[in-house]
JSON list of C-alpha atoms in Angstrom, two decimals:
[
{"chain": "A", "resi": 1, "resn": "MET", "atom": "CA", "xyz": [-0.05, 0.67, -0.17]},
{"chain": "A", "resi": 2, "resn": "THR", "atom": "CA", "xyz": [1.38, 3.32, -0.85]},
{"chain": "A", "resi": 3, "resn": "ARG", "atom": "CA", "xyz": [1.62, 6.29, 1.52]},
{"chain": "A", "resi": 4, "resn": "ARG", "atom": "CA", "xyz": [-0.82, 8.05, -0.06]},
{"chain": "A", "resi": 5, "resn": "ALA", "atom": "CA", "xyz": [-2.72, 4.51, 0.23]},
{"chain": "A", "resi": 6, "resn": "ARG", "atom": "CA", "xyz": [-2.50, 4.74, 3.46]},
{"chain": "A", "resi": 7, "resn": "LEU", "atom": "CA", "xyz": [-3.56, 8.88, 4.16]},
{"chain": "A", "resi": 8, "resn": "MET", "atom": "CA", "xyz": [-6.81, 8.36, 2.31]},
{"chain": "A", "resi": 9, "resn": "LEU", "atom": "CA", "xyz": [-7.79, 5.79, 4.37]},
{"chain": "A", "resi": 10, "resn": "GLY", "atom": "CA", "xyz": [-7.06, 7.11, 7.52]},
{"chain": "A", "resi": 11, "resn": "LEU", "atom": "CA", "xyz": [-9.29, 10.25, 6.82]},
{"chain": "A", "resi": 12, "resn": "LEU", "atom": "CA", "xyz": [-11.86, 8.03, 5.59]},
{"chain": "A", "resi": 13, "resn": "ALA", "atom": "CA", "xyz": [-11.60, 6.14, 9.47]},
{"chain": "A", "resi": 14, "resn": "GLY", "atom": "CA", "xyz": [-11.41, 8.95, 11.03]},
{"chain": "A", "resi": 15, "resn": "ALA", "atom": "CA", "xyz": [-13.70, 10.96, 9.01]},
{"chain": "A", "resi": 16, "resn": "ALA", "atom": "CA", "xyz": [-16.16, 7.62, 9.56]},
{"chain": "A", "resi": 17, "resn": "VAL", "atom": "CA", "xyz": [-15.33, 8.08, 13.19]},
{"chain": "A", "resi": 18, "resn": "ALA", "atom": "CA", "xyz": [-16.06, 11.80, 13.73]},
{"chain": "A", "resi": 19, "resn": "THR", "atom": "CA", "xyz": [-19.54, 11.31, 12.55]},
{"chain": "A", "resi": 20, "resn": "LEU", "atom": "CA", "xyz": [-20.43, 8.70, 14.48]},
{"chain": "A", "resi": 21, "resn": "TRP", "atom": "CA", "xyz": [-18.72, 10.86, 17.93]},
{"chain": "A", "resi": 22, "resn": "VAL", "atom": "CA", "xyz": [-20.98, 13.83, 16.59]},
{"chain": "A", "resi": 23, "resn": "VAL", "atom": "CA", "xyz": [-24.23, 11.94, 16.18]},
{"chain": "A", "resi": 24, "resn": "GLY", "atom": "CA", "xyz": [-23.77, 10.76, 19.16]},
{"chain": "A", "resi": 25, "resn": "VAL", "atom": "CA", "xyz": [-22.93, 13.08, 20.88]},
{"chain": "A", "resi": 26, "resn": "LEU", "atom": "CA", "xyz": [-26.28, 14.94, 19.40]},
{"chain": "A", "resi": 27, "resn": "GLY", "atom": "CA", "xyz": [-28.27, 12.11, 20.88]},
{"chain": "A", "resi": 28, "resn": "MET", "atom": "CA", "xyz": [-27.86, 12.37, 23.87]},
{"chain": "A", "resi": 29, "resn": "PRO", "atom": "CA", "xyz": [-30.16, 13.54, 26.75]},
{"chain": "A", "resi": 30, "resn": "GLN", "atom": "CA", "xyz": [-29.46, 18.22, 27.89]},
{"chain": "A", "resi": 31, "resn": "PHE", "atom": "CA", "xyz": [-27.27, 17.61, 30.55]},
{"chain": "A", "resi": 32, "resn": "GLY", "atom": "CA", "xyz": [-29.00, 17.74, 33.94]},
{"chain": "A", "resi": 33, "resn": "SER", "atom": "CA", "xyz": [-32.39, 17.20, 32.71]},
{"chain": "A", "resi": 34, "resn": "ASN", "atom": "CA", "xyz": [-33.55, 13.46, 34.29]},
{"chain": "A", "resi": 35, "resn": "ASP", "atom": "CA", "xyz": [-34.07, 12.13, 30.78]},
{"chain": "A", "resi": 36, "resn": "HIS", "atom": "CA", "xyz": [-31.45, 8.85, 31.74]},
{"chain": "A", "resi": 37, "resn": "PRO", "atom": "CA", "xyz": [-32.64, 6.29, 29.28]},
{"chain": "A", "resi": 38, "resn": "TYR", "atom": "CA", "xyz": [-29.36, 3.97, 29.43]},
{"chain": "A", "resi": 39, "resn": "ARG", "atom": "CA", "xyz": [-29.48, 4.78, 33.34]},
{"chain": "A", "resi": 40, "resn": "ASP", "atom": "CA", "xyz": [-33.07, 3.24, 33.27]},
{"chain": "A", "resi": 41, "resn": "ARG", "atom": "CA", "xyz": [-32.72, 0.23, 31.51]},
{"chain": "A", "resi": 42, "resn": "ALA", "atom": "CA", "xyz": [-29.22, -1.27, 32.88]},
{"chain": "A", "resi": 43, "resn": "VAL", "atom": "CA", "xyz": [-31.58, -0.90, 36.89]},
{"chain": "A", "resi": 44, "resn": "ALA", "atom": "CA", "xyz": [-34.43, -2.63, 35.44]},
{"chain": "A", "resi": 45, "resn": "ALA", "atom": "CA", "xyz": [-32.28, -5.41, 33.65]},
{"chain": "A", "resi": 46, "resn": "ALA", "atom": "CA", "xyz": [-30.31, -5.80, 37.13]},
{"chain": "A", "resi": 47, "resn": "VAL", "atom": "CA", "xyz": [-32.83, -5.91, 38.95]},
{"chain": "A", "resi": 48, "resn": "GLU", "atom": "CA", "xyz": [-34.12, -8.26, 36.16]},
{"chain": "A", "resi": 49, "resn": "HIS", "atom": "CA", "xyz": [-31.60, -10.82, 37.18]},
{"chain": "A", "resi": 50, "resn": "ALA", "atom": "CA", "xyz": [-30.90, -10.38, 40.60]},
{"chain": "A", "resi": 51, "resn": "THR", "atom": "CA", "xyz": [-27.89, -8.37, 40.23]},
{"chain": "A", "resi": 52, "resn": "ALA", "atom": "CA", "xyz": [-27.74, -6.02, 42.57]},
{"chain": "A", "resi": 53, "resn": "ASN", "atom": "CA", "xyz": [-24.29, -4.04, 41.11]},
{"chain": "A", "resi": 54, "resn": "VAL", "atom": "CA", "xyz": [-25.66, -2.38, 38.60]},
{"chain": "A", "resi": 55, "resn": "VAL", "atom": "CA", "xyz": [-21.93, -1.89, 36.98]},
{"chain": "A", "resi": 56, "resn": "SER", "atom": "CA", "xyz": [-22.24, -5.40, 37.44]},
{"chain": "A", "resi": 57, "resn": "ALA", "atom": "CA", "xyz": [-24.65, -6.14, 35.62]},
{"chain": "A", "resi": 58, "resn": "VAL", "atom": "CA", "xyz": [-23.70, -4.13, 32.94]},
{"chain": "A", "resi": 59, "resn": "ASN", "atom": "CA", "xyz": [-20.14, -6.00, 32.49]},
{"chain": "A", "resi": 60, "resn": "TYR", "atom": "CA", "xyz": [-21.26, -9.63, 33.18]},
{"chain": "A", "resi": 61, "resn": "ASP", "atom": "CA", "xyz": [-24.46, -9.64, 31.86]},
{"chain": "A", "resi": 62, "resn": "GLN", "atom": "CA", "xyz": [-25.65, -6.48, 29.37]},
{"chain": "A", "resi": 63, "resn": "ARG", "atom": "CA", "xyz": [-22.16, -6.36, 28.17]},
{"chain": "A", "resi": 64, "resn": "ALA", "atom": "CA", "xyz": [-20.43, -9.49, 29.42]},
{"chain": "A", "resi": 65, "resn": "LEU", "atom": "CA", "xyz": [-18.83, -10.24, 24.84]},
{"chain": "A", "resi": 66, "resn": "ASP", "atom": "CA", "xyz": [-17.41, -6.51, 25.09]},
{"chain": "A", "resi": 67, "resn": "THR", "atom": "CA", "xyz": [-16.18, -7.73, 28.99]},
{"chain": "A", "resi": 68, "resn": "PHE", "atom": "CA", "xyz": [-14.44, -10.58, 27.32]},
{"chain": "A", "resi": 69, "resn": "GLY", "atom": "CA", "xyz": [-13.19, -8.64, 24.36]},
{"chain": "A", "resi": 70, "resn": "GLU", "atom": "CA", "xyz": [-11.23, -6.43, 26.97]},
{"chain": "A", "resi": 71, "resn": "GLU", "atom": "CA", "xyz": [-10.09, -9.61, 29.52]},
{"chain": "A", "resi": 72, "resn": "THR", "atom": "CA", "xyz": [-8.92, -11.20, 26.10]},
{"chain": "A", "resi": 73, "resn": "ILE", "atom": "CA", "xyz": [-6.97, -8.47, 24.63]},
{"chain": "A", "resi": 74, "resn": "LEU", "atom": "CA", "xyz": [-5.33, -7.68, 28.82]},
{"chain": "A", "resi": 75, "resn": "LEU", "atom": "CA", "xyz": [-3.89, -11.69, 28.15]},
{"chain": "A", "resi": 76, "resn": "GLY", "atom": "CA", "xyz": [-2.55, -10.45, 25.22]},
{"chain": "A", "resi": 77, "resn": "SER", "atom": "CA", "xyz": [-1.17, -7.45, 26.18]},
{"chain": "A", "resi": 78, "resn": "VAL", "atom": "CA", "xyz": [0.31, -9.70, 30.08]},
{"chain": "A", "resi": 79, "resn": "VAL", "atom": "CA", "xyz": [1.34, -12.11, 26.99]},
{"chain": "A", "resi": 80, "resn": "GLY", "atom": "CA", "xyz": [3.02, -9.57, 24.94]},
{"chain": "A", "resi": 81, "resn": "ALA", "atom": "CA", "xyz": [4.45, -7.60, 27.58]},
{"chain": "A", "resi": 82, "resn": "ALA", "atom": "CA", "xyz": [6.29, -10.56, 29.06]},
{"chain": "A", "resi": 83, "resn": "THR", "atom": "CA", "xyz": [7.50, -11.78, 26.26]},
{"chain": "A", "resi": 84, "resn": "LEU", "atom": "CA", "xyz": [9.30, -7.79, 25.74]},
{"chain": "A", "resi": 85, "resn": "LEU", "atom": "CA", "xyz": [11.06, -8.66, 29.29]},
{"chain": "A", "resi": 86, "resn": "ARG", "atom": "CA", "xyz": [12.90, -11.77, 28.09]},
{"chain": "A", "resi": 87, "resn": "PRO", "atom": "CA", "xyz": [16.36, -12.05, 28.61]},
{"chain": "A", "resi": 88, "resn": "THR", "atom": "CA", "xyz": [17.44, -11.97, 25.74]},
{"chain": "A", "resi": 89, "resn": "GLU", "atom": "CA", "xyz": [21.22, -12.76, 24.48]},
{"chain": "A", "resi": 90, "resn": "GLN", "atom": "CA", "xyz": [23.23, -9.78, 25.00]},
{"chain": "A", "resi": 91, "resn": "GLU", "atom": "CA", "xyz": [22.02, -10.17, 28.86]},
{"chain": "A", "resi": 92, "resn": "HIS", "atom": "CA", "xyz": [22.80, -12.85, 31.53]},
{"chain": "A", "resi": 93, "resn": "THR", "atom": "CA", "xyz": [20.62, -13.98, 35.10]},
{"chain": "A", "resi": 94, "resn": "ASP", "atom": "CA", "xyz": [22.41, -13.77, 38.19]},
{"chain": "A", "resi": 95, "resn": "THR", "atom": "CA", "xyz": [21.31, -15.94, 41.70]},
{"chain": "A", "resi": 96, "resn": "VAL", "atom": "CA", "xyz": [20.28, -13.03, 44.06]},
{"chain": "A", "resi": 97, "resn": "GLU", "atom": "CA", "xyz": [19.33, -13.85, 46.95]},
{"chain": "A", "resi": 98, "resn": "HIS", "atom": "CA", "xyz": [18.39, -10.41, 48.50]},
{"chain": "A", "resi": 99, "resn": "ASP", "atom": "CA", "xyz": [17.84, -6.89, 47.26]},
{"chain": "A", "resi": 100, "resn": "GLY", "atom": "CA", "xyz": [21.04, -6.15, 49.26]},
{"chain": "A", "resi": 101, "resn": "GLY", "atom": "CA", "xyz": [19.78, -3.12, 50.63]},
{"chain": "A", "resi": 102, "resn": "PRO", "atom": "CA", "xyz": [18.83, -3.15, 53.86]},
{"chain": "A", "resi": 103, "resn": "VAL", "atom": "CA", "xyz": [14.86, -3.33, 55.92]},
{"chain": "A", "resi": 104, "resn": "LEU", "atom": "CA", "xyz": [13.07, -1.32, 58.67]},
{"chain": "A", "resi": 105, "resn": "GLU", "atom": "CA", "xyz": [11.61, -4.20, 60.90]},
{"chain": "A", "resi": 106, "resn": "ALA", "atom": "CA", "xyz": [9.00, -1.82, 60.75]},
{"chain": "A", "resi": 107, "resn": "VAL", "atom": "CA", "xyz": [8.56, -2.04, 57.09]},
{"chain": "A", "resi": 108, "resn": "ALA", "atom": "CA", "xyz": [9.11, -5.98, 56.80]},
{"chain": "A", "resi": 109, "resn": "LEU", "atom": "CA", "xyz": [7.00, -6.21, 59.64]},
{"chain": "A", "resi": 110, "resn": "LEU", "atom": "CA", "xyz": [3.77, -3.66, 58.32]},
{"chain": "A", "resi": 111, "resn": "GLY", "atom": "CA", "xyz": [4.47, -5.48, 54.83]},
{"chain": "A", "resi": 112, "resn": "TYR", "atom": "CA", "xyz": [3.87, -9.07, 56.86]},
{"chain": "A", "resi": 113, "resn": "VAL", "atom": "CA", "xyz": [0.76, -7.37, 59.12]},
{"chain": "A", "resi": 114, "resn": "LEU", "atom": "CA", "xyz": [-0.73, -6.25, 55.46]},
{"chain": "A", "resi": 115, "resn": "LEU", "atom": "CA", "xyz": [-0.68, -8.87, 53.60]},
{"chain": "A", "resi": 116, "resn": "PRO", "atom": "CA", "xyz": [-3.31, -11.63, 55.01]},
{"chain": "A", "resi": 117, "resn": "VAL", "atom": "CA", "xyz": [-5.74, -7.91, 55.57]},
{"chain": "A", "resi": 118, "resn": "THR", "atom": "CA", "xyz": [-5.35, -6.95, 51.66]},
{"chain": "A", "resi": 119, "resn": "LEU", "atom": "CA", "xyz": [-5.65, -11.21, 49.92]},
{"chain": "A", "resi": 120, "resn": "LEU", "atom": "CA", "xyz": [-9.03, -11.04, 52.09]},
{"chain": "A", "resi": 121, "resn": "ILE", "atom": "CA", "xyz": [-9.72, -7.84, 50.97]},
{"chain": "A", "resi": 122, "resn": "GLY", "atom": "CA", "xyz": [-9.20, -8.64, 47.25]},
{"chain": "A", "resi": 123, "resn": "ALA", "atom": "CA", "xyz": [-10.69, -11.47, 47.69]},
{"chain": "A", "resi": 124, "resn": "ASP", "atom": "CA", "xyz": [-14.14, -9.93, 49.24]},
{"chain": "A", "resi": 125, "resn": "LEU", "atom": "CA", "xyz": [-13.97, -7.56, 45.64]},
{"chain": "A", "resi": 126, "resn": "VAL", "atom": "CA", "xyz": [-14.42, -10.57, 43.79]},
{"chain": "A", "resi": 127, "resn": "ALA", "atom": "CA", "xyz": [-16.35, -12.92, 45.93]},
{"chain": "A", "resi": 128, "resn": "HIS", "atom": "CA", "xyz": [-19.07, -10.04, 46.19]},
{"chain": "A", "resi": 129, "resn": "GLY", "atom": "CA", "xyz": [-18.98, -7.85, 43.03]},
{"chain": "A", "resi": 130, "resn": "HIS", "atom": "CA", "xyz": [-21.61, -8.72, 42.09]},
{"chain": "A", "resi": 131, "resn": "LEU", "atom": "CA", "xyz": [-23.57, -7.09, 45.73]},
{"chain": "A", "resi": 132, "resn": "THR", "atom": "CA", "xyz": [-21.35, -4.76, 46.20]},
{"chain": "A", "resi": 133, "resn": "PRO", "atom": "CA", "xyz": [-19.47, -1.89, 44.46]},
{"chain": "A", "resi": 134, "resn": "GLY", "atom": "CA", "xyz": [-15.44, -4.03, 43.03]},
{"chain": "A", "resi": 135, "resn": "GLY", "atom": "CA", "xyz": [-15.76, -6.59, 40.77]},
{"chain": "A", "resi": 136, "resn": "GLY", "atom": "CA", "xyz": [-13.24, -9.58, 38.91]},
{"chain": "A", "resi": 137, "resn": "PHE", "atom": "CA", "xyz": [-11.27, -6.17, 37.47]},
{"chain": "A", "resi": 138, "resn": "GLN", "atom": "CA", "xyz": [-10.36, -4.17, 40.72]},
{"chain": "A", "resi": 139, "resn": "GLY", "atom": "CA", "xyz": [-10.40, -7.39, 43.07]},
{"chain": "A", "resi": 140, "resn": "GLY", "atom": "CA", "xyz": [-7.97, -8.75, 40.39]},
{"chain": "A", "resi": 141, "resn": "VAL", "atom": "CA", "xyz": [-5.78, -5.62, 41.13]},
{"chain": "A", "resi": 142, "resn": "VAL", "atom": "CA", "xyz": [-6.04, -6.24, 44.90]},
{"chain": "A", "resi": 143, "resn": "LEU", "atom": "CA", "xyz": [-4.61, -9.60, 44.73]},
{"chain": "A", "resi": 144, "resn": "GLY", "atom": "CA", "xyz": [-2.24, -9.56, 41.95]},
{"chain": "A", "resi": 145, "resn": "THR", "atom": "CA", "xyz": [-0.38, -6.89, 44.15]},
{"chain": "A", "resi": 146, "resn": "ALA", "atom": "CA", "xyz": [-0.39, -7.52, 47.23]},
{"chain": "A", "resi": 147, "resn": "VAL", "atom": "CA", "xyz": [1.30, -10.86, 47.86]},
{"chain": "A", "resi": 148, "resn": "HIS", "atom": "CA", "xyz": [3.74, -8.60, 46.08]},
{"chain": "A", "resi": 149, "resn": "LEU", "atom": "CA", "xyz": [4.34, -6.61, 50.06]},
{"chain": "A", "resi": 150, "resn": "LEU", "atom": "CA", "xyz": [7.09, -9.66, 50.49]},
{"chain": "A", "resi": 151, "resn": "TYR", "atom": "CA", "xyz": [9.01, -8.24, 48.15]},
{"chain": "A", "resi": 152, "resn": "LEU", "atom": "CA", "xyz": [9.22, -4.71, 50.83]},
{"chain": "A", "resi": 153, "resn": "THR", "atom": "CA", "xyz": [9.98, -7.02, 53.63]},
{"chain": "A", "resi": 154, "resn": "GLY", "atom": "CA", "xyz": [12.92, -7.65, 51.92]},
{"chain": "A", "resi": 155, "resn": "ARG", "atom": "CA", "xyz": [12.51, -11.34, 51.36]},
{"chain": "A", "resi": 156, "resn": "LEU", "atom": "CA", "xyz": [12.79, -11.71, 47.93]},
{"chain": "A", "resi": 157, "resn": "PRO", "atom": "CA", "xyz": [13.31, -15.59, 48.09]},
{"chain": "A", "resi": 158, "resn": "ILE", "atom": "CA", "xyz": [10.17, -15.80, 50.00]},
{"chain": "A", "resi": 159, "resn": "LEU", "atom": "CA", "xyz": [8.44, -14.05, 47.74]},
{"chain": "A", "resi": 160, "resn": "GLU", "atom": "CA", "xyz": [9.13, -16.10, 44.86]},
{"chain": "A", "resi": 161, "resn": "LYS", "atom": "CA", "xyz": [7.94, -18.96, 46.49]},
{"chain": "A", "resi": 162, "resn": "ALA", "atom": "CA", "xyz": [5.12, -17.37, 47.11]},
{"chain": "A", "resi": 163, "resn": "ARG", "atom": "CA", "xyz": [4.27, -17.24, 43.39]},
{"chain": "A", "resi": 164, "resn": "PRO", "atom": "CA", "xyz": [5.27, -19.48, 41.49]},
{"chain": "A", "resi": 165, "resn": "VAL", "atom": "CA", "xyz": [4.95, -17.71, 38.03]},
{"chain": "A", "resi": 166, "resn": "GLY", "atom": "CA", "xyz": [4.42, -21.49, 36.27]},
{"chain": "A", "resi": 167, "resn": "LEU", "atom": "CA", "xyz": [1.08, -21.35, 38.30]},
{"chain": "A", "resi": 168, "resn": "TYR", "atom": "CA", "xyz": [-0.26, -18.17, 37.85]},
{"chain": "A", "resi": 169, "resn": "ARG", "atom": "CA", "xyz": [0.53, -18.29, 34.11]},
{"chain": "A", "resi": 170, "resn": "ALA", "atom": "CA", "xyz": [-1.94, -21.58, 33.81]},
{"chain": "A", "resi": 171, "resn": "GLY", "atom": "CA", "xyz": [-3.90, -19.22, 35.49]},
{"chain": "A", "resi": 172, "resn": "GLU", "atom": "CA", "xyz": [-4.69, -16.39, 33.49]},
{"chain": "A", "resi": 173, "resn": "ALA", "atom": "CA", "xyz": [-5.41, -19.57, 30.75]},
{"chain": "A", "resi": 174, "resn": "VAL", "atom": "CA", "xyz": [-8.11, -20.94, 33.14]},
{"chain": "A", "resi": 175, "resn": "GLY", "atom": "CA", "xyz": [-9.68, -17.12, 33.69]},
{"chain": "A", "resi": 176, "resn": "THR", "atom": "CA", "xyz": [-10.05, -16.33, 30.27]},
{"chain": "A", "resi": 177, "resn": "THR", "atom": "CA", "xyz": [-11.26, -20.19, 29.18]},
{"chain": "A", "resi": 178, "resn": "VAL", "atom": "CA", "xyz": [-13.28, -20.67, 31.46]},
{"chain": "A", "resi": 179, "resn": "PHE", "atom": "CA", "xyz": [-14.99, -17.29, 30.79]},
{"chain": "A", "resi": 180, "resn": "ALA", "atom": "CA", "xyz": [-15.22, -18.52, 27.47]},
{"chain": "A", "resi": 181, "resn": "ALA", "atom": "CA", "xyz": [-17.05, -22.02, 28.71]},
{"chain": "A", "resi": 182, "resn": "THR", "atom": "CA", "xyz": [-20.13, -19.78, 30.05]},
{"chain": "A", "resi": 183, "resn": "GLY", "atom": "CA", "xyz": [-20.50, -17.84, 26.59]},
{"chain": "A", "resi": 184, "resn": "LEU", "atom": "CA", "xyz": [-20.37, -21.56, 24.72]},
{"chain": "A", "resi": 185, "resn": "ALA", "atom": "CA", "xyz": [-22.20, -23.00, 27.77]},
{"chain": "A", "resi": 186, "resn": "GLY", "atom": "CA", "xyz": [-25.02, -20.86, 27.31]},
{"chain": "A", "resi": 187, "resn": "LEU", "atom": "CA", "xyz": [-25.10, -21.58, 23.28]},
{"chain": "A", "resi": 188, "resn": "ALA", "atom": "CA", "xyz": [-25.78, -24.58, 25.03]},
{"chain": "A", "resi": 189, "resn": "ALA", "atom": "CA", "xyz": [-28.83, -23.91, 26.83]},
{"chain": "A", "resi": 190, "resn": "GLY", "atom": "CA", "xyz": [-30.85, -21.81, 23.33]},
{"chain": "A", "resi": 191, "resn": "GLY", "atom": "CA", "xyz": [-29.42, -18.68, 24.24]},
{"chain": "A", "resi": 192, "resn": "GLY", "atom": "CA", "xyz": [-27.22, -16.56, 22.53]},
{"chain": "A", "resi": 193, "resn": "PHE", "atom": "CA", "xyz": [-23.42, -16.52, 23.55]},
{"chain": "A", "resi": 194, "resn": "LEU", "atom": "CA", "xyz": [-22.61, -15.40, 27.42]},
{"chain": "A", "resi": 195, "resn": "ALA", "atom": "CA", "xyz": [-26.41, -15.59, 27.70]},
{"chain": "A", "resi": 196, "resn": "ASN", "atom": "CA", "xyz": [-27.00, -15.05, 31.97]},
{"chain": "A", "resi": 197, "resn": "VAL", "atom": "CA", "xyz": [-29.20, -18.93, 32.41]},
{"chain": "A", "resi": 198, "resn": "LEU", "atom": "CA", "xyz": [-28.12, -20.07, 35.73]},
{"chain": "A", "resi": 199, "resn": "PRO", "atom": "CA", "xyz": [-30.52, -19.75, 38.71]},
{"chain": "A", "resi": 200, "resn": "LEU", "atom": "CA", "xyz": [-30.90, -16.41, 39.15]},
{"chain": "A", "resi": 201, "resn": "GLY", "atom": "CA", "xyz": [-31.12, -17.20, 42.99]},
{"chain": "A", "resi": 202, "resn": "THR", "atom": "CA", "xyz": [-32.71, -14.21, 45.78]},
{"chain": "A", "resi": 203, "resn": "PHE", "atom": "CA", "xyz": [-32.01, -10.46, 44.52]},
{"chain": "A", "resi": 204, "resn": "GLY", "atom": "CA", "xyz": [-29.40, -9.96, 47.42]},
{"chain": "A", "resi": 205, "resn": "ALA", "atom": "CA", "xyz": [-28.21, -13.22, 48.38]},
{"chain": "A", "resi": 206, "resn": "LEU", "atom": "CA", "xyz": [-24.37, -14.57, 47.73]},
{"chain": "A", "resi": 207, "resn": "LEU", "atom": "CA", "xyz": [-25.17, -17.03, 45.22]},
{"chain": "A", "resi": 208, "resn": "SER", "atom": "CA", "xyz": [-27.83, -15.06, 43.11]},
{"chain": "A", "resi": 209, "resn": "SER", "atom": "CA", "xyz": [-27.36, -13.29, 39.51]},
{"chain": "A", "resi": 210, "resn": "GLY", "atom": "CA", "xyz": [-26.70, -16.47, 37.72]},
{"chain": "A", "resi": 211, "resn": "THR", "atom": "CA", "xyz": [-23.07, -16.74, 35.59]},
{"chain": "A", "resi": 212, "resn": "VAL", "atom": "CA", "xyz": [-22.13, -12.57, 37.04]},
{"chain": "A", "resi": 213, "resn": "PRO", "atom": "CA", "xyz": [-20.24, -14.05, 39.65]},
{"chain": "A", "resi": 214, "resn": "LEU", "atom": "CA", "xyz": [-18.92, -17.03, 37.50]},
{"chain": "A", "resi": 215, "resn": "LEU", "atom": "CA", "xyz": [-17.23, -14.21, 35.40]},
{"chain": "A", "resi": 216, "resn": "ASN", "atom": "CA", "xyz": [-16.53, -12.23, 37.84]},
{"chain": "A", "resi": 217, "resn": "VAL", "atom": "CA", "xyz": [-14.55, -14.79, 39.70]},
{"chain": "A", "resi": 218, "resn": "ALA", "atom": "CA", "xyz": [-13.20, -15.60, 36.51]},
{"chain": "A", "resi": 219, "resn": "VAL", "atom": "CA", "xyz": [-11.39, -11.87, 35.78]},
{"chain": "A", "resi": 220, "resn": "GLY", "atom": "CA", "xyz": [-10.79, -11.96, 39.24]},
{"chain": "A", "resi": 221, "resn": "VAL", "atom": "CA", "xyz": [-8.77, -15.16, 38.58]},
{"chain": "A", "resi": 222, "resn": "GLU", "atom": "CA", "xyz": [-7.01, -13.66, 35.31]},
{"chain": "A", "resi": 223, "resn": "VAL", "atom": "CA", "xyz": [-6.14, -9.82, 36.39]},
{"chain": "A", "resi": 224, "resn": "ALA", "atom": "CA", "xyz": [-5.07, -11.10, 38.74]},
{"chain": "A", "resi": 225, "resn": "SER", "atom": "CA", "xyz": [-2.92, -14.06, 37.39]},
{"chain": "A", "resi": 226, "resn": "GLY", "atom": "CA", "xyz": [-1.77, -11.41, 34.93]},
{"chain": "A", "resi": 227, "resn": "VAL", "atom": "CA", "xyz": [-0.65, -8.46, 37.30]},
{"chain": "A", "resi": 228, "resn": "VAL", "atom": "CA", "xyz": [2.10, -11.87, 39.28]},
{"chain": "A", "resi": 229, "resn": "VAL", "atom": "CA", "xyz": [3.44, -12.52, 35.30]},
{"chain": "A", "resi": 230, "resn": "LEU", "atom": "CA", "xyz": [3.55, -8.84, 34.81]},
{"chain": "A", "resi": 231, "resn": "LEU", "atom": "CA", "xyz": [5.40, -7.37, 38.27]},
{"chain": "A", "resi": 232, "resn": "ALA", "atom": "CA", "xyz": [6.96, -10.86, 38.37]},
{"chain": "A", "resi": 233, "resn": "ARG", "atom": "CA", "xyz": [9.33, -10.12, 34.73]},
{"chain": "A", "resi": 234, "resn": "PHE", "atom": "CA", "xyz": [9.95, -6.43, 35.61]},
{"chain": "A", "resi": 235, "resn": "LEU", "atom": "CA", "xyz": [11.78, -7.22, 38.77]},
{"chain": "A", "resi": 236, "resn": "ASP", "atom": "CA", "xyz": [13.47, -9.81, 36.96]},
{"chain": "A", "resi": 237, "resn": "GLN", "atom": "CA", "xyz": [14.20, -7.37, 34.69]},
{"chain": "A", "resi": 238, "resn": "ALA", "atom": "CA", "xyz": [15.29, -5.03, 37.58]},
{"chain": "A", "resi": 239, "resn": "LEU", "atom": "CA", "xyz": [16.80, -7.04, 40.50]},
{"chain": "A", "resi": 240, "resn": "ARG", "atom": "CA", "xyz": [18.15, -10.14, 37.96]},
{"chain": "A", "resi": 241, "resn": "ILE", "atom": "CA", "xyz": [18.55, -9.29, 33.59]},
{"chain": "A", "resi": 242, "resn": "ARG", "atom": "CA", "xyz": [22.26, -6.95, 33.42]},
{"chain": "A", "resi": 243, "resn": "GLN", "atom": "CA", "xyz": [23.17, -5.89, 30.82]},
{"chain": "A", "resi": 244, "resn": "ASP", "atom": "CA", "xyz": [26.37, -6.82, 29.94]},
{"chain": "A", "resi": 245, "resn": "VAL", "atom": "CA", "xyz": [29.30, -3.94, 29.46]},
{"chain": "A", "resi": 246, "resn": "PRO", "atom": "CA", "xyz": [31.84, -4.77, 26.94]}
]
């Protein structure tokens, strides 16, 4: 493709996006009015499927296909970043038992105390994402970063034992596979892909909302695993891999 053709294609695509944006903005309700059609439809649909958290109802029920795309993008991003951070032929790995820096006892104690607390908060955000503010994305980030409090304690070997990277790589695949399998189950049950086909339960109960809690957990596992893998690669690059100087 020539440079002129690429330029023309880019201008056409830009014009199409600009047109859609203008049409969308002009079609929005007037600012400050009481007319909120999307809100009204989203809340009604969430209540119909016994989902107390409307945001989770939107993410994992009403537009679950979009969320599946976002989860897949996250998976691809982590895989791509981890691949780019692999050692090159000009780099080699040194055995590092400790980062060598002094750690205050108060900081180490705080890290050990906050680790179980942070893990519980992350698990709560994932498990109750369909009932209260939170969800798989938020809880997954909290869980993934909580493990790395061990690094703040100055105990790198303990951190490496607590987060076997191979296990978390598998967790990424498991989370995405469960999400996709849930979508296929909707098709098998006679509905659409990612249709909410499980029993809805009682509004406000832990076991409610049909497939929403399942998808919440799947995303939580995938996000937490992805964060751990990504941070492990960055730590490996910063602490273990050094560039040879000729």
